[in-house]
Short mmCIF file of C-alpha atoms in Angstrom, two decimals:
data_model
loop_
_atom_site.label_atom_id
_atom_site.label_comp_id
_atom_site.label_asym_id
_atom_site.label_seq_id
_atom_site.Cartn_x
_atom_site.Cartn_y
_atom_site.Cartn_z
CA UNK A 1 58.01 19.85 -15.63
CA UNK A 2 55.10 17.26 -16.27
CA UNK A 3 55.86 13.80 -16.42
CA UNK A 4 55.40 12.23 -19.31
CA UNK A 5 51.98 10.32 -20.63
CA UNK A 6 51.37 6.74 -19.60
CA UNK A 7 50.73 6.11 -23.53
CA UNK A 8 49.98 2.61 -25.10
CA UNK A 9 53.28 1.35 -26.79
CA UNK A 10 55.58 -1.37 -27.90
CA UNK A 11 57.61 -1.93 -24.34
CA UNK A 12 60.90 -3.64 -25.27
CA UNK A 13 59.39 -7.05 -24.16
CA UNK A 14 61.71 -10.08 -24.40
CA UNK A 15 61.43 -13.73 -23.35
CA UNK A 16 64.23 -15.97 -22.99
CA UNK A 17 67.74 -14.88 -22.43
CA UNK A 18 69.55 -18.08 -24.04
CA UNK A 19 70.69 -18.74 -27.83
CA UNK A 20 66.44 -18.36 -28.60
CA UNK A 21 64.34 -15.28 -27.45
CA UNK A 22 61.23 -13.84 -28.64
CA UNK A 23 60.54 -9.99 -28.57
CA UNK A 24 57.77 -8.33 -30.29
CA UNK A 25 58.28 -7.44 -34.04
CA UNK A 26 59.04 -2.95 -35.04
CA UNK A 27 58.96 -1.43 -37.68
CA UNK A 28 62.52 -2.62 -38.14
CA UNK A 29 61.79 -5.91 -38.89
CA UNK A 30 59.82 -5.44 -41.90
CA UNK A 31 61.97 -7.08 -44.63
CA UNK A 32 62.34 -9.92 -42.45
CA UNK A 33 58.66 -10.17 -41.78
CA UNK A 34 57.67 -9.80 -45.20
CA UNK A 35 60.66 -12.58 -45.94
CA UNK A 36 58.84 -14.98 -43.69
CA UNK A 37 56.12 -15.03 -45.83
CA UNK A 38 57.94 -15.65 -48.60
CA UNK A 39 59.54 -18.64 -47.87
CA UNK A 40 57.91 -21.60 -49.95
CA UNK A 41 56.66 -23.99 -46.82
CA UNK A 42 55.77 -21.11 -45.00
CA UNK A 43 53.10 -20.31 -47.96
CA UNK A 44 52.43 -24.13 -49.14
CA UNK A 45 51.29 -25.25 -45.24
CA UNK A 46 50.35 -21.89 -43.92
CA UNK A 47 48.62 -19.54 -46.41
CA UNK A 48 51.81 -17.17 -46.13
CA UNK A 49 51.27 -14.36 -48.72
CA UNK A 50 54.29 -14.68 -51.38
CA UNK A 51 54.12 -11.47 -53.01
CA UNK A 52 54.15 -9.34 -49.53
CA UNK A 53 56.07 -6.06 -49.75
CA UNK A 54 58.42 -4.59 -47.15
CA UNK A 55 56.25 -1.80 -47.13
CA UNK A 56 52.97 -3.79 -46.34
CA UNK A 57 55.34 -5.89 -43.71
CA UNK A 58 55.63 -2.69 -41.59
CA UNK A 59 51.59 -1.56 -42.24
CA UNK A 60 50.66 -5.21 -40.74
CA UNK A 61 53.40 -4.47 -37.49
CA UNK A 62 52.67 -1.08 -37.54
CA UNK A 63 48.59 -1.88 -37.48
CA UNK A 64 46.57 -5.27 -36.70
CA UNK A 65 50.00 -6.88 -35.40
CA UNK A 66 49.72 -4.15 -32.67
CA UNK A 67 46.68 -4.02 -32.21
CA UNK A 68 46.91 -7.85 -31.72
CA UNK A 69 49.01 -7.14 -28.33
CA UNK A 70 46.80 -3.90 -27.37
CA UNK A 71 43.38 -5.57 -26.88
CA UNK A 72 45.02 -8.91 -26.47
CA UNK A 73 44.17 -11.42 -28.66
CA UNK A 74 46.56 -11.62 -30.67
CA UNK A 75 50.39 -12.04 -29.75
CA UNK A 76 52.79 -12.30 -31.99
CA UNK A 77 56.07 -12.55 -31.32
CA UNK A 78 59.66 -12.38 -33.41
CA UNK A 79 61.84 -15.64 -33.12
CA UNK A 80 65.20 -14.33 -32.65
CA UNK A 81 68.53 -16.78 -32.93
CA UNK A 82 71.73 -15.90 -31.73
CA UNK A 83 73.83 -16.82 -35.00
CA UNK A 84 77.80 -16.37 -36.11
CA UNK A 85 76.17 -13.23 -37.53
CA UNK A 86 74.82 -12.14 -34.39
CA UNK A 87 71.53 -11.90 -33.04
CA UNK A 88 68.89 -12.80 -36.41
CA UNK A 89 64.98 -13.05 -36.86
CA UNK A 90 64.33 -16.42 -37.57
CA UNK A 91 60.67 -16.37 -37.56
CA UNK A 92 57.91 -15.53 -36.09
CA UNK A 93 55.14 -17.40 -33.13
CA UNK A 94 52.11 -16.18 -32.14
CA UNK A 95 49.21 -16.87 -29.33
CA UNK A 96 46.46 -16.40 -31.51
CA UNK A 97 42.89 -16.06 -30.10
CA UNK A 98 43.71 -15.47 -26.83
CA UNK A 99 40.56 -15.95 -24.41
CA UNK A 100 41.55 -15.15 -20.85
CA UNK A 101 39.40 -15.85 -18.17
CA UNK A 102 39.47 -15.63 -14.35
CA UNK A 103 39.67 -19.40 -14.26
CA UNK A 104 42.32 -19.62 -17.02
CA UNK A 105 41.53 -19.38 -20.74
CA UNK A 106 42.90 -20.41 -23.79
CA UNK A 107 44.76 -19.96 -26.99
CA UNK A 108 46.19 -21.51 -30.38
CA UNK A 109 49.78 -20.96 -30.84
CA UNK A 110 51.47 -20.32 -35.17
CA UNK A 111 54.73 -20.87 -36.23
CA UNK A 112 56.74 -20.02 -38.79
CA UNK A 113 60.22 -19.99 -39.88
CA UNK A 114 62.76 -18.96 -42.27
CA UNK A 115 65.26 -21.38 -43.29
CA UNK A 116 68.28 -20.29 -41.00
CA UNK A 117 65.64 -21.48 -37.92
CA UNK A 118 64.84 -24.96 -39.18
CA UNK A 119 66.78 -27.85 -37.60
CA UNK A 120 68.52 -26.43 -35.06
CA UNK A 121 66.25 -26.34 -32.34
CA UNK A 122 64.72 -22.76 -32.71
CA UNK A 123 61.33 -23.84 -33.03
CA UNK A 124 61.21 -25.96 -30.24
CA UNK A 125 63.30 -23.68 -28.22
CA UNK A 126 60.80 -20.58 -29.00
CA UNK A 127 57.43 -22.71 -28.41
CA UNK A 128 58.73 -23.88 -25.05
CA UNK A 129 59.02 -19.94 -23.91
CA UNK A 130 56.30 -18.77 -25.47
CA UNK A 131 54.00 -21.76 -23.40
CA UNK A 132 55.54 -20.99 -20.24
CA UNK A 133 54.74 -17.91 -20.97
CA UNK A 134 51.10 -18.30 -21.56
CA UNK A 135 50.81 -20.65 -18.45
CA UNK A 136 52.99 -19.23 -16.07
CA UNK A 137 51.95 -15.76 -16.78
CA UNK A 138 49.29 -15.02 -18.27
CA UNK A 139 47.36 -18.06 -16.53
CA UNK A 140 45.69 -20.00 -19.54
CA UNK A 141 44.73 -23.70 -18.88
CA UNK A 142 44.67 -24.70 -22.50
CA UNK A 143 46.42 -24.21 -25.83
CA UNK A 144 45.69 -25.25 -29.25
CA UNK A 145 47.97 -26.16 -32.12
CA UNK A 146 46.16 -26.61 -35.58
CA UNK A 147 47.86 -27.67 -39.18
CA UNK A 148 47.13 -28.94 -41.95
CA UNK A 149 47.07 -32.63 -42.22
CA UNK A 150 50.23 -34.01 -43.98
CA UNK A 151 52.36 -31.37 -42.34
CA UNK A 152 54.45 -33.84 -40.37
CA UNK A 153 56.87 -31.33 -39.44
CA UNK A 154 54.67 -29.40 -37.82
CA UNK A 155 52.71 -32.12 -35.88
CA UNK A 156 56.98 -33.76 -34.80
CA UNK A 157 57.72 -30.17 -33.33
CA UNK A 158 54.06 -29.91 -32.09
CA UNK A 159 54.55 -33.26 -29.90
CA UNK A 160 58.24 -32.62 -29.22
CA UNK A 161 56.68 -29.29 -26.87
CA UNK A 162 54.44 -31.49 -25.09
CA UNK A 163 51.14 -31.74 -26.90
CA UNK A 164 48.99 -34.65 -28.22
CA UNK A 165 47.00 -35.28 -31.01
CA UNK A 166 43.12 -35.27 -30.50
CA UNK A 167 41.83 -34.53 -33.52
CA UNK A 168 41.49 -34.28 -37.59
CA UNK A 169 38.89 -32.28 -39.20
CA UNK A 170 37.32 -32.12 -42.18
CA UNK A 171 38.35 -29.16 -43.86
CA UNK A 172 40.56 -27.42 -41.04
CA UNK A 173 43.56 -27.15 -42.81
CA UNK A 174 45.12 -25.23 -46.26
CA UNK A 175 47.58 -26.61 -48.32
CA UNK A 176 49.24 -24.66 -51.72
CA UNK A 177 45.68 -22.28 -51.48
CA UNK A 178 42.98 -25.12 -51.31
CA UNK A 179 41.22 -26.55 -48.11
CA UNK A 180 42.33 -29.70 -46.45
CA UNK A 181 41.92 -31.58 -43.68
CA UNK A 182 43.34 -30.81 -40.36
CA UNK A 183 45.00 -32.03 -37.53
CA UNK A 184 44.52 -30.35 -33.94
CA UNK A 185 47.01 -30.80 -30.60
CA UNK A 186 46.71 -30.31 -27.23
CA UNK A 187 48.83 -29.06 -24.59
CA UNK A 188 47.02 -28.33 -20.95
CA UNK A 189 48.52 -26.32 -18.18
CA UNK A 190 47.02 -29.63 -16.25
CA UNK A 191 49.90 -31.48 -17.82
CA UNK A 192 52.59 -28.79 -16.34
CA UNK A 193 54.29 -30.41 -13.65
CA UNK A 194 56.86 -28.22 -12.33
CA UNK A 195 56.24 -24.73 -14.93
CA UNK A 196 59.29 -22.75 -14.84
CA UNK A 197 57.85 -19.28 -15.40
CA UNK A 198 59.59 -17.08 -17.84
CA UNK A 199 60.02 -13.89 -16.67
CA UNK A 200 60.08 -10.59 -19.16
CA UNK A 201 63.33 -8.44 -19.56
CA UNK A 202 61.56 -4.61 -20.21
CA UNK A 203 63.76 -1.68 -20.89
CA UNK A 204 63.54 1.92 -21.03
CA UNK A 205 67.70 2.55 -21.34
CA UNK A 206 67.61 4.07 -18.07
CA UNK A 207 66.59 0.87 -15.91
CA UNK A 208 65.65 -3.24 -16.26
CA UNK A 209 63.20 -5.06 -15.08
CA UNK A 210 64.50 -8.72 -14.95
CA UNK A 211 64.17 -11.80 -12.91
CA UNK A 212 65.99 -11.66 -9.37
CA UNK A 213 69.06 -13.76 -9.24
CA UNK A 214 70.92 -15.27 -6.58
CA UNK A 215 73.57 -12.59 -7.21
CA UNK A 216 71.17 -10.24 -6.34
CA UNK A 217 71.29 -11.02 -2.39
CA UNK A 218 73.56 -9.23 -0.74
CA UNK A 219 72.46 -6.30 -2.31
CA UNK A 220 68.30 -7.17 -1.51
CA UNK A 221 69.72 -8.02 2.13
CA UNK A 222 70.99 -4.52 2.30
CA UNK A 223 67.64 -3.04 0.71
CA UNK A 224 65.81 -4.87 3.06
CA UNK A 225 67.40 -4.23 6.20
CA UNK A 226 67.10 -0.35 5.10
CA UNK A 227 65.32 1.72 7.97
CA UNK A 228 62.84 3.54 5.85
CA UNK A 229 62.21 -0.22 4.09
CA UNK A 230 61.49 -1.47 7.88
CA UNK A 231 59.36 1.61 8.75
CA UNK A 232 57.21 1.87 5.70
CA UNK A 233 56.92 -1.58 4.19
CA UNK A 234 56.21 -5.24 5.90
CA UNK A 235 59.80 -6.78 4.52
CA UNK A 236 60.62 -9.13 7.92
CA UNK A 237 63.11 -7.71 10.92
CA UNK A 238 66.32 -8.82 10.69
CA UNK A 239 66.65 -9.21 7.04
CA UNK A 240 69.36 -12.52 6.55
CA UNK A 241 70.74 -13.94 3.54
CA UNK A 242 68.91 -16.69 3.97
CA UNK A 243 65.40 -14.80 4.05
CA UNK A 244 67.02 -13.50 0.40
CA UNK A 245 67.63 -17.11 -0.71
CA UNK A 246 64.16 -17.98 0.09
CA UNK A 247 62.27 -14.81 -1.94
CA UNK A 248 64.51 -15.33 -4.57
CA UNK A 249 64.14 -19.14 -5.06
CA UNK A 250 60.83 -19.52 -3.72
CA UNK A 251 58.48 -16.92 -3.21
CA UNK A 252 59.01 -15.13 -6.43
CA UNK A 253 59.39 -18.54 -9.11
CA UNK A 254 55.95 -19.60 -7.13
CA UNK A 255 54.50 -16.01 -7.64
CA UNK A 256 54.85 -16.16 -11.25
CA UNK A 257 53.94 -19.92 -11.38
CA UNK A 258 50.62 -18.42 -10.23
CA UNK A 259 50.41 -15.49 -11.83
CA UNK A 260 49.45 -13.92 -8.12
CA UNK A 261 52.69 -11.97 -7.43
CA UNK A 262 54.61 -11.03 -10.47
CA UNK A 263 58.08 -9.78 -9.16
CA UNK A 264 60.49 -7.88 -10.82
CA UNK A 265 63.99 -6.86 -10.30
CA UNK A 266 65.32 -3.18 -10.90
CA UNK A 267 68.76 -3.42 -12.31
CA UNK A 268 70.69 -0.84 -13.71
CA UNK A 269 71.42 -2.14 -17.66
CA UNK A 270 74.89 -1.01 -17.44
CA UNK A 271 76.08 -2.80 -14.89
CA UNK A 272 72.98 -5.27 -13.70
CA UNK A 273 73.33 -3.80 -9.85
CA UNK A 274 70.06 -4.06 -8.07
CA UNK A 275 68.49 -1.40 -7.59
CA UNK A 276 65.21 -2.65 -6.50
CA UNK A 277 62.12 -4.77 -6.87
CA UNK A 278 58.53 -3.98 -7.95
CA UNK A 279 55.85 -6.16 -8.70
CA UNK A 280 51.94 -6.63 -9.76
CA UNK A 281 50.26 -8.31 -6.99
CA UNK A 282 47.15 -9.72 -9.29
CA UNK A 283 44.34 -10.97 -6.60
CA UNK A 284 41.64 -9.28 -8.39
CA UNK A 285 40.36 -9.95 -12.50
CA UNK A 286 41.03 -6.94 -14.35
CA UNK A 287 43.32 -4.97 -12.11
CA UNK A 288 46.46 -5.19 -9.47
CA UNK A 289 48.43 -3.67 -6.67
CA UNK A 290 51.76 -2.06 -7.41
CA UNK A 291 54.65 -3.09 -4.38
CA UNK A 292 58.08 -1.41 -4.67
CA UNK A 293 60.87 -1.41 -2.46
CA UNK A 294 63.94 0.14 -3.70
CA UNK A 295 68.09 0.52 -1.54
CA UNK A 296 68.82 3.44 -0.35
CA UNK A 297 72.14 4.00 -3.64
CA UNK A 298 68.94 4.06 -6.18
CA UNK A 299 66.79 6.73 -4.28
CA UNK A 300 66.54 9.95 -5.89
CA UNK A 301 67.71 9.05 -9.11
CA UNK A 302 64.73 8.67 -11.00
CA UNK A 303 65.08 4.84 -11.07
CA UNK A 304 61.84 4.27 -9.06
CA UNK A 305 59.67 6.19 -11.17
CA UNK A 306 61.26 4.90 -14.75
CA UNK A 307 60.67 1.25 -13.27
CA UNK A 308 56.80 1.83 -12.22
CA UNK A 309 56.25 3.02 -15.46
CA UNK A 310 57.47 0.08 -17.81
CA UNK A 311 55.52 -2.11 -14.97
CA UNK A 312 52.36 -0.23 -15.29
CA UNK A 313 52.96 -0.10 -19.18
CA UNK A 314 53.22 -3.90 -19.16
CA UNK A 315 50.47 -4.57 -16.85
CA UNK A 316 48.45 -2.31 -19.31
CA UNK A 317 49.87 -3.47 -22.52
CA UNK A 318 51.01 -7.32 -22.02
CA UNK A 319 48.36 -8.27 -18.87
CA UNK A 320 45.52 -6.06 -20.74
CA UNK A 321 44.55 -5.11 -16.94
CA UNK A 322 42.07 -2.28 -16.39
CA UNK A 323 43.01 -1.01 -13.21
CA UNK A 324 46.62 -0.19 -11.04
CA UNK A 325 46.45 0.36 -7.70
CA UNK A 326 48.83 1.90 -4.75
CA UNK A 327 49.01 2.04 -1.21
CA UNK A 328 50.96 3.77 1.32
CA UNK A 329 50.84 3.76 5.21
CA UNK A 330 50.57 7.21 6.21
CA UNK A 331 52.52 9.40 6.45
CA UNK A 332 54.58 7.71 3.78
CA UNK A 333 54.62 11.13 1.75
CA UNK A 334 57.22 9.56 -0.09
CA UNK A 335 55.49 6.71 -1.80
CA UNK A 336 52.75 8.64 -2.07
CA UNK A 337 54.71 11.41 -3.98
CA UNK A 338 55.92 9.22 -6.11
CA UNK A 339 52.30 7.51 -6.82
CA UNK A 340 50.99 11.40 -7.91
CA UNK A 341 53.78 12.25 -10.25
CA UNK A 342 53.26 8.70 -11.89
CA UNK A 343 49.40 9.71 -12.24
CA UNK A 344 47.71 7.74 -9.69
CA UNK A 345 44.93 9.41 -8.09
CA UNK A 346 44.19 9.32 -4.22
CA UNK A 347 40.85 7.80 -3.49
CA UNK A 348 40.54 7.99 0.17
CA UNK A 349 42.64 7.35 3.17
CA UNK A 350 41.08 3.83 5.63
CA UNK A 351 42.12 4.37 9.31
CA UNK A 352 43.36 1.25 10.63
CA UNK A 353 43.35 -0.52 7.00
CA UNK A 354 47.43 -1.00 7.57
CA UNK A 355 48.92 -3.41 9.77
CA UNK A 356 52.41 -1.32 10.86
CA UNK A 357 54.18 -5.08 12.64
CA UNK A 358 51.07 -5.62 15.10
CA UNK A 359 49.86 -2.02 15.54
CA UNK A 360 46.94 -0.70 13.14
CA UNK A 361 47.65 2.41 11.05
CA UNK A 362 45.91 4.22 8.37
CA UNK A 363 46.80 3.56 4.80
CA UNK A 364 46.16 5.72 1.26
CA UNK A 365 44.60 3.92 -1.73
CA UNK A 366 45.56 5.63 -5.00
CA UNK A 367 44.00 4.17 -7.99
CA UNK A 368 45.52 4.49 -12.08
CA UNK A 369 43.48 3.49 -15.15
CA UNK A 370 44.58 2.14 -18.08
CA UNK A 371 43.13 5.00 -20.42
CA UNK A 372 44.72 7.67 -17.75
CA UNK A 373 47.65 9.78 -18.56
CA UNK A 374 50.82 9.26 -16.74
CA UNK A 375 51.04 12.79 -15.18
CA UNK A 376 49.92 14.46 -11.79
CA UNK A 377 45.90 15.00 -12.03
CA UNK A 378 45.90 17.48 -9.16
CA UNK A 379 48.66 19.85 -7.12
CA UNK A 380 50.67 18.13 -5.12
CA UNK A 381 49.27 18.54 -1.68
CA UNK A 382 51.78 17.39 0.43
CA UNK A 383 54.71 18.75 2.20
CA UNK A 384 57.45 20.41 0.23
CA UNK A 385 60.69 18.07 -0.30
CA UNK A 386 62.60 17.20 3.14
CA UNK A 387 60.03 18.04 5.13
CA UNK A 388 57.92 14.29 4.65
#
């Protein structure tokens, strides 16, 4: 049976993990996005549209809202706050204009909020992720905050999450329908002294990808110290503890900070055992490599594949890269199994490309677009199963 499509949807994208978290708004939330807009500051200081239906709420998620997050320029977010009631929609924050370049890029981030979100910290809570975000991931050096001038609340939370005042301009803001004058902030990635990345939680039911934890060690020392992890991948000999502490405290925070290695772990969302870890290794604009390295317990169960996917539907999706690409040593007929039935398609094979610990080897390059499907393009052309 064909594997399914690698189509363009709404991955179940959330950041933050504490009493604030933003996801991206479904068709679910339409009464509550239309509400937003209701709400009388929300449509005196931001142009919210009073009279807007639940109905037209879930056109505007269901269209330009996701569009927004396919091409990239426009982000926008659902505040959510964990309340006596449970987990509630609060508000909404977007990254508006996004303009990414290889040297960073910018963007202007909106907020607003219903009632139940004001004055307890939401706000301030939900900008700090969604800036950590846009630094720490997707590697912009600049961000804008613009409102109307006279909307003090909004310039106090504005220079409560770090940014300054640098300008007011003539007709740049709207107040109760007319033009105003505006006020513009700043807040530079320059300024960012030591960025905590936030990584995503993504979800198909069947696995999560989450940031590694230091209760994930024992389990990545056992992964590691795997034999087929030391004969097919470069993890170091003698895998210790301590070589855990140090990827999971160090290597992969500083990977994110940089947006060059973005590390995942595989958990299983039942009972948060690691399975594995997979990451985006980003050294090119426009396209990165795909590492994976899962324990021996999750092998076989589909885990592998279900994880690659919600990373390659991410790096499409969130990143807006072009291009995925995978390598095995050969004769790693395993990875490279795994790399056809995802879709990937093998461009070549480079003798001596791979070094195996000292000793040159040849190495596969398969290659995935964003616009192809997530299915084999060919036969397989490898050896049957148990005979790699």
């Amino acid at each position: 049976m064909s594997a399914p499509a690698m189509e363009r949807t709404t991955p179940a994208l959330t950041l933050g993990s504490g009493p604030t978290s933003l996801r991206r708004f479904t068709a679910a939330d339409a009464a509550v996005f239309a509400a937003i807009h209701h709400d009388a500051l929300n449509v005196k200081w931001a142009g919210s549209d009073a009279g807007m239906t639940v109905e037209r709420a879930r056109q505007l998620i269901e269209g330009p809202v996701a569009e927004g997050w396919d091409n990239g320029s426009l982000l926008r977010f659902a505040i959510v706050e964990q309340l006596d009631a449970g987990a509630c929609v609060v508000g909404t924050l977007s990254l508006q204009n996004v303009n990414r370049t290889p040297g960073g890029g910018a963007a202007s981030v909106g907020i607003k909020l219903l009632a139940a979100g004001r004055g307890r910290g939401s706000g301030r809570r939900a900008v700090g992720l969604a800036c950590d975000h846009a630094f720490g991931t997707l590697g912009l050096s600049v961000l804008h905050w613009h409102t109307t001038a006279g909307n003090h609340a909004s310039r106090v939370l504005a220079e409560r999450c770090g940014f300054r005042f640098v300008a007011e301009i003539p007709g740049g803001g709207l107040v109760d329908g007319a033009v105003a004058d505006g006020w513009v902030l700043v807040r530079e990635a320059a300024q960012e002294l030591q960025l905590q990345p936030v990584v995503p939680r993504l979800t198909d039911g069947s696995v999560l990808l989450r940031a590694l934890q230091d209760s994930d060690a024992e389990q990545l020392v056992a992964n590691c110290s795997n034999a087929e992890a030391v004969r097919w991948t470069t993890v170091p000999l003698g895998y210790t503890p301590a070589h855990a502490a140090h990827f999971i405290n160090t290597i992969t925070p500083e990977g994110w900070r940089s947006g060059k290695t973005l590390t995942f772990a595989v958990a299983d969302p039942g009972t948060d055992r690691l399975l594995g870890t997979v990451d985006l290794q980003c050294k090119h604009p426009g396209a990165a490599a795909v590492g994976i390295n899962f324990g021996e317990h999750a092998r076989g169960t589909g885990a592998a594949e279900s994880a690659v996917r919600l990373l390659a539907d991410y790096a499409f999706n969130q990143l807006n890269l072009s291009f995925l690409h995978w390598s095995a040593m050969v004769p790693n007929w395993g990875s490279r199994k795994l790399a056809w039935k995802l879709g990937f398609t093998l461009e070549g094979q480079v003798r001596g490309q791979f070094n195996d610990r000292g000793t040159p080897a040849d190495r596969w390059i398969l290659t995935l677009a964003a616009t192809d499907p997530g299915r084999p393009q060919s036969p397989w052309d490898g050896p049957p199963a148990g005979r790699r």
